Tab-separated table of C-alpha atoms and ligand atoms in Angstrom:
chain	number	residue	atom	x	y	z
A	106	MET	CA	61.610	-39.490	-44.595
A	107	THR	CA	62.279	-35.951	-45.830
A	108	VAL	CA	62.353	-33.482	-42.935
A	109	THR	CA	62.025	-29.791	-43.662
A	110	ASP	CA	60.857	-26.561	-41.997
A	111	VAL	CA	58.136	-25.707	-44.476
A	112	VAL	CA	56.147	-27.625	-47.083
A	113	ILE	CA	54.087	-25.607	-49.552
A	114	ILE	CA	51.574	-27.548	-51.653
A	115	GLY	CA	50.915	-25.725	-54.942
A	116	ALA	CA	53.623	-24.058	-57.040
A	117	GLY	CA	51.322	-21.408	-58.484
A	118	ALA	CA	51.503	-17.662	-57.935
A	119	ALA	CA	50.918	-17.721	-54.160
A	120	GLY	CA	53.030	-20.816	-53.495
A	121	LEU	CA	56.030	-19.492	-55.437
A	122	MET	CA	55.904	-16.125	-53.658
A	123	CYS	CA	55.576	-17.798	-50.265
A	124	ALA	CA	58.445	-20.184	-51.047
A	125	LEU	CA	60.912	-17.537	-52.171
A	126	SER	CA	60.045	-15.215	-49.269
A	127	ALA	CA	60.228	-17.922	-46.581
A	128	ALA	CA	63.511	-19.290	-47.979
A	129	ALA	CA	64.915	-15.741	-48.044
A	130	ARG	CA	64.233	-15.684	-44.261
A	131	GLY	CA	66.420	-18.751	-43.923
A	132	ARG	CA	63.636	-21.341	-43.720
A	133	GLN	CA	64.177	-24.667	-45.470
A	134	VAL	CA	61.330	-24.871	-47.995
A	135	LEU	CA	59.978	-27.777	-50.034
A	136	LEU	CA	57.508	-26.694	-52.745
A	137	LEU	CA	55.354	-29.509	-54.172
A	138	ASP	CA	53.022	-29.568	-57.162
A	139	HIS	CA	51.178	-32.386	-58.887
A	140	ALA	CA	51.553	-30.680	-62.256
A	141	ASN	CA	54.550	-31.193	-64.518
A	142	LYS	CA	55.306	-27.452	-64.535
A	143	ALA	CA	55.142	-24.640	-61.962
A	144	GLY	CA	52.911	-21.603	-62.494
A	145	LYS	CA	50.798	-22.831	-65.404
A	146	LYS	CA	48.155	-20.158	-64.778
A	147	ILE	CA	50.824	-17.465	-64.754
A	148	LEU	CA	51.893	-18.630	-68.211
A	149	MET	CA	48.286	-18.589	-69.515
A	150	SER	CA	47.365	-15.303	-67.870
A	151	GLY	CA	46.668	-11.979	-69.483
A	152	GLY	CA	46.471	-13.500	-72.951
A	153	GLY	CA	50.109	-14.665	-72.578
A	154	ARG	CA	51.357	-11.337	-71.183
A	155	CYS	CA	50.390	-11.778	-67.502
A	156	ASN	CA	48.505	-8.861	-65.983
A	157	PHE	CA	50.664	-9.206	-62.872
A	158	THR	CA	49.248	-6.414	-60.697
A	159	ASN	CA	47.165	-3.262	-60.730
A	160	LEU	CA	48.407	0.232	-59.868
A	161	TYR	CA	45.153	0.990	-58.065
A	162	THR	CA	44.865	-2.151	-55.926
A	163	GLU	CA	42.681	-1.550	-52.879
A	164	PRO	CA	40.677	-3.824	-50.575
A	165	ALA	CA	37.536	-2.640	-52.413
A	166	ASN	CA	38.702	-4.630	-55.463
A	167	PHE	CA	38.089	-7.935	-53.666
A	168	LEU	CA	34.995	-10.005	-52.925
A	169	SER	CA	34.836	-12.012	-49.717
A	170	ASN	CA	32.371	-12.871	-47.030
A	171	ASN	CA	34.665	-10.762	-44.833
A	172	PRO	CA	35.750	-7.756	-46.923
A	173	HIS	CA	38.237	-6.655	-44.221
A	174	PHE	CA	40.259	-9.870	-44.318
A	175	CYS	CA	42.478	-8.944	-47.275
A	176	LYS	CA	43.499	-5.528	-45.905
A	177	SER	CA	46.412	-6.557	-43.707
A	178	ALA	CA	48.258	-8.677	-46.277
A	179	LEU	CA	47.639	-6.188	-49.106
A	180	ALA	CA	49.057	-3.388	-46.962
A	181	ARG	CA	52.204	-5.343	-46.097
A	182	TYR	CA	53.017	-6.445	-49.656
A	183	SER	CA	51.591	-3.920	-52.071
A	184	GLN	CA	51.556	-3.566	-55.845
A	185	TRP	CA	54.649	-1.338	-55.426
A	186	ASP	CA	56.568	-4.183	-53.806
A	187	PHE	CA	55.806	-6.506	-56.700
A	188	ILE	CA	56.607	-3.776	-59.241
A	189	ALA	CA	59.987	-3.347	-57.505
A	190	LEU	CA	60.631	-7.096	-57.857
A	191	VAL	CA	59.730	-6.950	-61.556
A	192	GLY	CA	62.058	-3.948	-61.903
A	193	LYS	CA	64.894	-5.773	-60.112
A	194	HIS	CA	64.737	-8.478	-62.789
A	195	GLY	CA	64.586	-5.942	-65.610
A	196	VAL	CA	61.288	-7.294	-66.920
A	197	PRO	CA	59.768	-4.748	-69.293
A	198	TYR	CA	56.100	-3.905	-68.700
A	199	HIS	CA	53.437	-1.338	-69.481
A	200	GLU	CA	50.074	-0.119	-68.224
A	201	LYS	CA	47.452	-1.341	-70.675
A	202	LYS	CA	44.514	0.522	-69.153
A	203	LEU	CA	42.865	1.162	-65.786
A	204	GLY	CA	46.123	0.559	-63.895
A	205	GLN	CA	46.537	-2.967	-65.320
A	206	LEU	CA	50.249	-3.806	-65.653
A	207	PHE	CA	51.186	-6.335	-68.341
A	208	CYS	CA	54.532	-7.737	-69.500
A	209	ASP	CA	55.771	-6.178	-72.750
A	210	ASN	CA	56.945	-9.615	-73.851
A	211	LYS	CA	55.504	-12.735	-72.277
A	212	SER	CA	54.134	-14.196	-69.047
A	213	SER	CA	57.157	-16.455	-68.745
A	214	ASP	CA	59.120	-13.345	-67.708
A	215	ILE	CA	57.097	-13.299	-64.455
A	216	LEU	CA	57.320	-17.048	-63.898
A	217	GLY	CA	61.045	-16.853	-64.711
A	218	LEU	CA	61.722	-14.206	-62.082
A	219	LEU	CA	59.805	-16.153	-59.407
A	220	LEU	CA	61.694	-19.356	-60.216
A	221	ALA	CA	65.024	-17.480	-60.246
A	222	GLU	CA	64.248	-16.024	-56.792
A	223	CYS	CA	63.247	-19.471	-55.504
A	224	ASP	CA	66.445	-20.933	-56.869
A	225	ALA	CA	68.634	-18.196	-55.388
A	226	ALA	CA	66.999	-18.629	-51.977
A	227	GLY	CA	67.452	-22.418	-52.045
A	228	VAL	CA	63.834	-23.591	-52.421
A	229	SER	CA	63.489	-27.290	-53.337
A	230	LEU	CA	60.832	-27.623	-56.022
A	231	ARG	CA	59.318	-31.044	-56.683
A	232	LEU	CA	56.886	-31.359	-59.585
A	233	ASP	CA	54.738	-34.350	-60.597
A	234	THR	CA	54.233	-35.010	-56.904
A	235	THR	CA	50.879	-35.885	-55.375
A	236	VAL	CA	50.003	-35.794	-51.699
A	237	SER	CA	47.650	-38.564	-50.624
A	238	GLN	CA	47.444	-37.938	-46.887
A	239	VAL	CA	48.215	-35.232	-44.360
A	240	ASP	CA	48.416	-35.913	-40.591
A	241	LYS	CA	49.042	-33.621	-37.645
A	242	THR	CA	52.004	-34.562	-35.450
A	243	ASP	CA	53.305	-33.115	-32.161
A	244	SER	CA	55.837	-31.000	-34.015
A	245	GLY	CA	53.901	-30.143	-37.183
A	246	TYR	CA	52.615	-32.216	-40.102
A	247	ARG	CA	53.468	-35.474	-41.849
A	248	LEU	CA	52.601	-35.957	-45.513
A	249	HIS	CA	52.375	-39.087	-47.606
A	250	SER	CA	53.481	-38.041	-51.061
A	251	SER	CA	54.313	-39.849	-54.272
A	252	ALA	CA	57.928	-38.835	-53.552
A	253	GLY	CA	57.816	-40.506	-50.118
A	254	PRO	CA	56.967	-39.344	-46.600
A	255	VAL	CA	57.702	-35.736	-45.636
A	256	SER	CA	57.541	-34.068	-42.246
A	257	CYS	CA	57.489	-30.333	-41.621
A	258	ALA	CA	56.818	-27.760	-38.924
A	259	SER	CA	54.645	-25.565	-41.175
A	260	LEU	CA	52.352	-26.652	-43.972
A	261	VAL	CA	51.086	-24.090	-46.489
A	262	ILE	CA	48.102	-24.846	-48.712
A	263	ALA	CA	48.455	-22.909	-51.979
A	264	THR	CA	46.477	-25.156	-54.292
A	265	GLY	CA	44.243	-22.405	-55.714
A	266	GLY	CA	40.619	-22.772	-56.780
A	267	LEU	CA	38.669	-25.013	-59.131
A	268	SER	CA	38.990	-22.939	-62.298
A	269	ILE	CA	40.471	-24.665	-65.336
A	270	PRO	CA	41.124	-28.249	-64.236
A	271	THR	CA	43.353	-28.788	-67.279
A	272	LEU	CA	45.813	-26.313	-65.712
A	273	GLY	CA	46.100	-28.396	-62.529
A	274	ALA	CA	43.157	-27.039	-60.506
A	275	SER	CA	41.778	-29.413	-57.865
A	276	GLY	CA	39.618	-29.329	-54.764
A	277	PHE	CA	42.547	-30.544	-52.642
A	278	GLY	CA	42.848	-27.345	-50.599
A	279	TYR	CA	39.181	-27.480	-49.609
A	280	GLN	CA	39.551	-31.134	-48.650
A	281	ILE	CA	42.497	-30.366	-46.329
A	282	ALA	CA	40.636	-27.382	-44.874
A	283	ARG	CA	37.644	-29.588	-44.013
A	284	GLN	CA	39.913	-32.282	-42.594
A	285	PHE	CA	41.272	-29.754	-40.076
A	286	GLY	CA	37.852	-28.427	-39.112
A	287	HIS	CA	37.534	-25.418	-41.432
A	288	GLN	CA	34.352	-24.215	-43.073
A	289	VAL	CA	34.501	-24.009	-46.849
A	290	LEU	CA	32.063	-21.459	-48.250
A	291	PRO	CA	30.168	-22.533	-51.380
A	292	THR	CA	32.308	-22.125	-54.481
A	293	ARG	CA	31.260	-20.905	-57.921
A	294	ALA	CA	32.935	-19.778	-61.117
A	295	GLY	CA	33.862	-16.075	-61.325
A	296	LEU	CA	35.209	-13.831	-64.088
A	297	VAL	CA	33.451	-16.091	-66.550
A	298	PRO	CA	31.391	-15.608	-69.760
A	299	PHE	CA	27.600	-15.916	-69.694
A	300	THR	CA	25.629	-18.424	-71.740
A	301	LEU	CA	22.154	-17.742	-73.136
A	302	THR	CA	19.329	-20.092	-74.026
A	303	ASP	CA	16.585	-17.671	-75.101
A	304	PRO	CA	16.447	-18.516	-78.839
A	305	ALA	CA	16.209	-14.904	-80.089
A	306	LEU	CA	19.022	-13.697	-77.832
A	307	LYS	CA	21.200	-16.676	-78.618
A	308	ALA	CA	20.691	-16.156	-82.342
A	309	LEU	CA	21.561	-12.450	-82.048
A	310	CYS	CA	24.759	-13.209	-80.095
A	311	GLY	CA	25.663	-16.022	-82.468
A	312	GLU	CA	25.339	-13.793	-85.523
A	313	LEU	CA	27.447	-11.141	-83.826
A	314	SER	CA	29.999	-13.616	-82.491
A	315	GLY	CA	33.407	-11.927	-82.331
A	316	THR	CA	31.947	-8.401	-82.336
A	317	SER	CA	32.804	-6.218	-79.367
A	318	VAL	CA	31.112	-3.015	-78.207
A	319	GLU	CA	33.806	-0.754	-76.842
A	320	ASP	CA	32.198	1.155	-74.003
A	321	CYS	CA	29.284	-0.461	-72.155
A	322	LEU	CA	27.966	-0.131	-68.628
A	323	VAL	CA	26.934	-3.542	-67.289
A	324	SER	CA	25.047	-3.737	-63.979
A	325	CYS	CA	23.740	-6.417	-61.645
A	326	ASN	CA	22.884	-6.509	-57.944
A	327	GLY	CA	23.949	-2.902	-57.345
A	328	GLN	CA	27.365	-3.298	-59.023
A	329	SER	CA	28.353	-1.749	-62.353
A	330	PHE	CA	31.394	-2.048	-64.594
A	331	ARG	CA	32.166	0.153	-67.586
A	332	GLU	CA	34.283	-1.646	-70.184
A	333	ASN	CA	33.744	-3.475	-73.446
A	334	ILE	CA	31.547	-6.502	-74.030
A	335	LEU	CA	32.026	-9.258	-76.572
A	336	PHE	CA	29.384	-11.358	-78.327
A	337	THR	CA	30.182	-15.081	-78.488
A	338	HIS	CA	28.554	-18.115	-80.122
A	339	ARG	CA	27.116	-19.130	-76.776
A	340	GLY	CA	26.425	-15.767	-75.165
A	341	LEU	CA	28.347	-12.792	-73.847
A	342	SER	CA	31.907	-12.195	-72.711
A	343	GLY	CA	34.426	-9.323	-72.585
A	344	PRO	CA	35.797	-7.511	-69.521
A	345	ALA	CA	32.549	-5.857	-68.371
A	346	ILE	CA	30.692	-9.180	-68.554
A	347	LEU	CA	33.472	-11.106	-66.770
A	348	GLN	CA	33.515	-8.508	-63.991
A	349	ILE	CA	29.750	-8.591	-63.443
A	350	SER	CA	29.686	-12.412	-63.532
A	351	SER	CA	31.319	-12.422	-60.082
A	352	PHE	CA	28.280	-10.585	-58.696
A	353	TRP	CA	25.668	-12.629	-60.567
A	354	GLN	CA	23.633	-15.495	-59.157
A	355	PRO	CA	21.515	-17.859	-61.276
A	356	GLY	CA	18.216	-16.224	-62.194
A	357	ASP	CA	19.487	-12.643	-61.753
A	358	GLU	CA	18.852	-10.109	-64.481
A	359	ILE	CA	21.727	-8.045	-65.859
A	360	GLU	CA	21.321	-4.636	-67.470
A	361	ILE	CA	23.540	-3.379	-70.269
A	362	ASN	CA	23.794	0.236	-71.347
A	363	LEU	CA	25.259	-0.138	-74.831
A	364	LEU	CA	26.009	3.592	-75.131
A	365	PRO	CA	26.713	5.091	-71.686
A	366	HIS	CA	28.744	7.935	-73.193
A	367	LEU	CA	25.742	9.315	-75.104
A	368	ASP	CA	22.635	11.174	-73.909
A	369	LEU	CA	20.566	9.027	-76.271
A	370	PRO	CA	17.134	10.740	-76.080
A	371	ALA	CA	18.777	14.099	-76.846
A	372	TRP	CA	20.984	12.565	-79.558
A	373	PHE	CA	18.011	10.979	-81.372
A	374	LEU	CA	16.012	14.213	-81.218
A	375	GLN	CA	18.979	16.121	-82.622
A	376	GLN	CA	19.456	13.590	-85.437
A	377	GLN	CA	15.750	13.727	-86.224
A	378	ALA	CA	15.963	17.509	-86.560
A	379	GLU	CA	19.194	17.500	-88.589
A	380	ARG	CA	18.679	14.381	-90.733
A	381	PRO	CA	14.940	13.718	-90.952
A	382	ASN	CA	15.278	11.468	-94.009
A	383	SER	CA	18.024	9.217	-92.598
A	384	GLU	CA	16.944	5.706	-91.615
A	385	LEU	CA	17.389	4.554	-88.031
A	386	ARG	CA	19.669	1.724	-89.256
A	387	THR	CA	21.986	4.289	-90.894
A	388	LEU	CA	22.270	6.216	-87.635
A	389	LEU	CA	22.856	3.048	-85.613
A	390	ALA	CA	25.686	2.138	-88.000
A	391	GLU	CA	27.491	5.251	-86.747
A	392	LEU	CA	27.311	3.882	-83.199
A	393	PHE	CA	27.884	0.140	-83.788
A	394	THR	CA	29.335	-2.052	-86.512
A	395	LYS	CA	27.230	-2.119	-89.678
A	396	LYS	CA	26.219	-5.717	-89.034
A	397	MET	CA	25.148	-5.041	-85.466
A	398	ALA	CA	23.253	-1.908	-86.508
A	399	GLY	CA	21.396	-3.936	-89.160
A	400	LEU	CA	20.498	-6.716	-86.738
A	401	LEU	CA	19.295	-4.317	-84.045
A	402	ALA	CA	17.321	-2.339	-86.615
A	403	ASP	CA	15.622	-5.522	-87.864
A	404	GLN	CA	15.144	-7.431	-84.620
A	405	TRP	CA	14.629	-4.760	-81.987
A	406	PHE	CA	13.211	-1.807	-83.882
A	407	ASP	CA	11.052	-1.116	-86.867
A	408	SER	CA	13.643	0.828	-88.883
A	409	LYS	CA	12.271	3.767	-90.845
A	410	PRO	CA	13.262	7.367	-91.689
A	411	MET	CA	13.815	9.448	-88.554
A	412	LYS	CA	11.051	11.914	-89.396
A	413	GLN	CA	8.460	9.125	-89.060
A	414	TYR	CA	9.186	8.440	-85.364
A	415	SER	CA	7.090	10.059	-82.636
A	416	PRO	CA	8.974	11.467	-79.608
A	417	GLY	CA	7.614	8.525	-77.572
A	418	GLU	CA	8.977	5.977	-80.067
A	419	LEU	CA	12.393	7.644	-80.026
A	420	ARG	CA	12.386	7.570	-76.219
A	421	SER	CA	11.662	3.848	-76.199
A	422	ILE	CA	14.433	3.147	-78.747
A	423	ALA	CA	16.851	5.098	-76.554
A	424	GLU	CA	15.585	3.208	-73.499
A	425	ARG	CA	16.144	-0.187	-75.138
A	426	LEU	CA	19.728	0.669	-76.073
A	427	ALA	CA	20.517	2.140	-72.659
A	428	CYS	CA	18.737	-0.539	-70.593
A	429	TRP	CA	19.068	-3.866	-72.386
A	430	ARG	CA	17.858	-6.298	-69.736
A	431	LEU	CA	18.479	-10.013	-70.000
A	432	VAL	CA	18.701	-13.068	-67.779
A	433	PRO	CA	21.735	-15.236	-68.599
A	434	ALA	CA	20.994	-18.970	-68.615
A	435	GLY	CA	24.254	-19.671	-66.814
A	436	THR	CA	28.004	-19.290	-67.081
A	437	GLU	CA	30.644	-21.234	-68.956
A	438	GLY	CA	31.664	-22.633	-65.543
A	439	TYR	CA	35.061	-23.699	-64.248
A	440	ARG	CA	36.141	-24.800	-67.710
A	441	THR	CA	36.898	-21.193	-68.682
A	442	ALA	CA	36.462	-19.168	-65.450
A	443	GLU	CA	39.484	-17.127	-64.413
A	444	VAL	CA	38.736	-17.530	-60.716
A	445	THR	CA	36.743	-19.417	-58.099
A	446	LEU	CA	34.540	-17.430	-55.739
A	447	GLY	CA	34.071	-18.685	-52.183
A	448	GLY	CA	36.466	-21.174	-50.592
A	449	VAL	CA	38.134	-21.486	-47.199
A	450	ASP	CA	36.237	-19.263	-44.758
A	451	THR	CA	38.449	-16.350	-43.740
A	452	GLY	CA	36.758	-16.227	-40.323
A	453	GLU	CA	38.902	-19.176	-39.227
A	454	VAL	CA	42.242	-17.912	-40.599
A	455	SER	CA	44.435	-15.125	-39.184
A	456	SER	CA	44.451	-12.139	-41.547
A	457	LYS	CA	47.922	-11.220	-40.271
A	458	THR	CA	49.711	-14.581	-40.553
A	459	LEU	CA	47.317	-16.570	-42.802
A	460	GLU	CA	47.615	-19.350	-40.212
A	461	SER	CA	44.678	-21.582	-39.417
A	462	LEU	CA	42.927	-20.686	-36.161
A	463	LYS	CA	41.929	-24.358	-35.922
A	464	SER	CA	45.230	-26.135	-36.509
A	465	PRO	CA	48.527	-24.377	-35.609
A	466	GLY	CA	51.214	-24.553	-38.272
A	467	LEU	CA	48.704	-24.874	-41.131
A	468	TYR	CA	48.438	-21.898	-43.523
A	469	PHE	CA	46.119	-21.013	-46.436
A	470	ILE	CA	47.159	-18.534	-49.134
A	471	GLY	CA	45.972	-17.358	-52.546
A	472	GLU	CA	42.784	-18.319	-54.316
A	473	VAL	CA	41.922	-21.293	-52.078
A	474	LEU	CA	40.725	-18.693	-49.562
A	475	ASP	CA	37.414	-16.884	-49.867
A	476	VAL	CA	39.083	-13.793	-51.387
A	477	THR	CA	38.484	-13.060	-55.075
A	478	GLY	CA	39.701	-10.034	-56.973
A	479	HIS	CA	38.092	-8.093	-59.760
A	480	LEU	CA	39.532	-8.539	-63.249
A	481	GLY	CA	42.686	-6.496	-63.846
A	482	GLY	CA	45.688	-7.969	-62.008
A	483	PHE	CA	44.065	-8.027	-58.564
A	484	ASN	CA	44.021	-11.811	-58.238
A	485	PHE	CA	47.762	-12.063	-58.712
A	486	GLN	CA	48.285	-9.194	-56.275
A	487	TRP	CA	46.317	-11.193	-53.695
A	488	ALA	CA	48.458	-14.266	-54.421
A	489	TRP	CA	51.693	-12.243	-53.981
A	490	ALA	CA	50.462	-10.452	-50.837
A	491	SER	CA	49.015	-13.490	-49.053
A	492	GLY	CA	52.036	-15.618	-50.009
A	493	TYR	CA	54.426	-13.009	-48.659
A	494	ALA	CA	52.429	-12.505	-45.448
A	495	ALA	CA	52.392	-16.228	-44.586
A	496	ALA	CA	56.107	-16.491	-45.427
A	497	GLN	CA	56.940	-14.152	-42.529
A	498	TYR	CA	55.491	-16.650	-40.014
A	499	VAL	CA	55.962	-20.165	-41.418
B	141	FDA	P1	47.198	-21.253	-58.785
B	141	FDA	O1	46.018	-21.826	-59.458
B	141	FDA	O2	48.030	-20.259	-59.508
B	141	FDA	O3	48.191	-22.400	-58.322
B	141	FDA	C1	47.744	-23.560	-57.665
B	141	FDA	C2	48.772	-24.637	-57.870
B	141	FDA	O4	48.422	-25.736	-57.072
B	141	FDA	C3	48.841	-25.137	-59.302
B	141	FDA	O5	50.194	-25.133	-59.747
B	141	FDA	C4	48.278	-26.541	-59.230
B	141	FDA	O6	48.878	-27.439	-60.145
B	141	FDA	C5	48.609	-26.921	-57.803
B	141	FDA	N1	47.731	-27.943	-57.248
B	141	FDA	C6	46.373	-27.990	-57.267
B	141	FDA	N2	45.929	-29.088	-56.655
B	141	FDA	C7	47.037	-29.764	-56.227
B	141	FDA	C8	47.214	-30.994	-55.552
B	141	FDA	N3	46.177	-31.752	-55.194
B	141	FDA	N4	48.484	-31.403	-55.289
B	141	FDA	C9	49.550	-30.650	-55.675
B	141	FDA	N5	49.428	-29.474	-56.327
B	141	FDA	C10	48.182	-29.039	-56.597
B	141	FDA	N6	44.847	-13.052	-62.480
B	141	FDA	C11	45.435	-11.838	-62.598
B	141	FDA	O7	45.632	-11.157	-61.591
B	141	FDA	N7	45.844	-11.392	-63.832
B	141	FDA	C12	45.676	-12.107	-64.975
B	141	FDA	O8	46.118	-11.710	-66.064
B	141	FDA	C13	45.001	-13.367	-64.862
B	141	FDA	N8	44.740	-14.116	-65.977
B	141	FDA	C14	44.187	-15.364	-65.837
B	141	FDA	C15	43.972	-16.144	-66.983
B	141	FDA	C16	43.441	-17.412	-66.855
B	141	FDA	C17	43.196	-18.247	-68.087
B	141	FDA	C18	43.119	-17.922	-65.575
B	141	FDA	C19	42.564	-19.306	-65.395
B	141	FDA	C20	43.316	-17.144	-64.445
B	141	FDA	C21	43.844	-15.859	-64.560
B	141	FDA	N9	44.042	-15.057	-63.435
B	141	FDA	C22	44.632	-13.823	-63.582
B	141	FDA	C23	43.745	-15.553	-62.069
B	141	FDA	C24	45.055	-16.047	-61.427
B	141	FDA	O9	45.712	-16.928	-62.319
B	141	FDA	C25	44.750	-16.802	-60.116
B	141	FDA	O10	43.946	-16.021	-59.280
B	141	FDA	C26	46.072	-17.116	-59.401
B	141	FDA	O11	46.877	-17.939	-60.222
B	141	FDA	C27	45.812	-17.816	-58.076
B	141	FDA	O12	47.054	-18.158	-57.520
B	141	FDA	P2	47.194	-19.423	-56.560
B	141	FDA	O13	48.644	-19.593	-56.359
B	141	FDA	O14	46.289	-19.279	-55.404
B	141	FDA	O15	46.639	-20.637	-57.425
C-alpha cells in the first residue's frame, strides 16, 4: 500500500499546477494519469503554441451556473502570477491579440516548466495508471489503482471534461462526484464549430471552405463576439463562432454581421453615386474574397449595375450582409470541442478551498467543475488558479 498526503488524479493543466504548489508547501504528492504522457492538451493547445493566459482575465470571462464561484481563486492566483512563473523559466512569449499570450516557440515550453517545477518540489508522477475504485476512510481516501492500492488524506479530482477523448478525456471526475453525493450539471461541448444541414447553406460553406472573414460580429442569446469566422466543409468555425457556440443551444438562431466596421446602407448609397456602372459583385469583391463575392452575388442577390438598384433594394442587401441569420444543425461535438460546459455543480464545492462540501478531503479543480472560460487563454488561467487554490489546503 502506497501512503501519501495527497493524490491528484489527472496530470493536465490543473493537476500539474496543484501538484507543484502542494509539494512546494511540503506535502507529499502523488500525481496519477491514465494517459502515457502528462499535459496532452497543453501540448495540443493554441495551435501548438499554447495560449497560456490572458492579460485581461476577469470573472466575466467565465460561464457557470454560479458566476461568482471563480472569483476567489482567480483573485488569489492571477494571470500575473502565471506570467511570473513563465518569466522565471525564461520562456519567450508574445501577445497575439486581445490580451492572448502565446509561446514564441512551442507549447512544450509550458509543459516543460510545469514538469520541472513538479520535479524540483518532489512530486511523484505515475502515468499509464488507472483508478478503478475510490473509498472514503476515517483518515481520508483509499484508491484501487493499476499500480496497487494507495491511501491519502486529500484526494484531488483534476480529470478535466469530456472534450477530445483521444487526448485522455473521460467522465471519471463526474462519476466520482456523483459517488460522493455531488450534483453534476448537464454537460455539452463548448468552443466548438457549428455544422449545417440546410442544403443551400451547406453548399455555400462547402464552396468557401478555408475562407475566413476577418472582422465579423456574431450574436446569440444576448451575447456577441467580434472576431473572424471561418467557412468549413461542414459549416462554420473561427474564433467568433467558437465563442458564440458556448452560448448556443440546439434550435437557437445565430446572427452574423459580416461587415460590422462599415455603415453599409451609407456605403452602398455612396458607391451608387460614385460608381453607378459598377456591378454589385465588383463592389462585394472589395469587401470579401473574389470567390465569396461571386457566390454571394449569385446566391443571395441579383447582381446588376449599381444604378439599377432602388434605395429599398440597396437597404435589403445591406440588411442581409449585416444580419445573416441562420440556425446551425448542431456542433462538431466533443470530438473537436476545446472545452466542456457544465460539470460538477459549484454550489457544493468551496470557492475558497475547492474542497467538497459533501465529503471532506475531496477536491475538484479545473474543467471538471462547472466553470468554462471564453476562448483566449481563460481556460488555462482557470486551471492554474483553481489548482493553486486547492493546493493551499490539501
Ligand atoms: P485536462 O484535460 O488538461 O487534464 C485532465 C487530465 O486527466 C488528462 O491528462 C487526462 O488524461 C486525465 N484523466 C482523465 N480521465 C482520467 C482517468 N479516468 N484516470 C486518470 N487520469 C484521467 N485553453 C486555453 O486556455 N488556451 C488554449 O490555447 C487552449 N487550446 C486548446 C486546444 C485544444 C485542442 C483543446 C482540446 C483545448 C484547449 N484549451 C485551451 C482548453 C484547455 O486545454 C482545458 O480547459 C484545460 O486543459 C483543462 O485543464 P484540466 O487540467 O482541468 O483538464
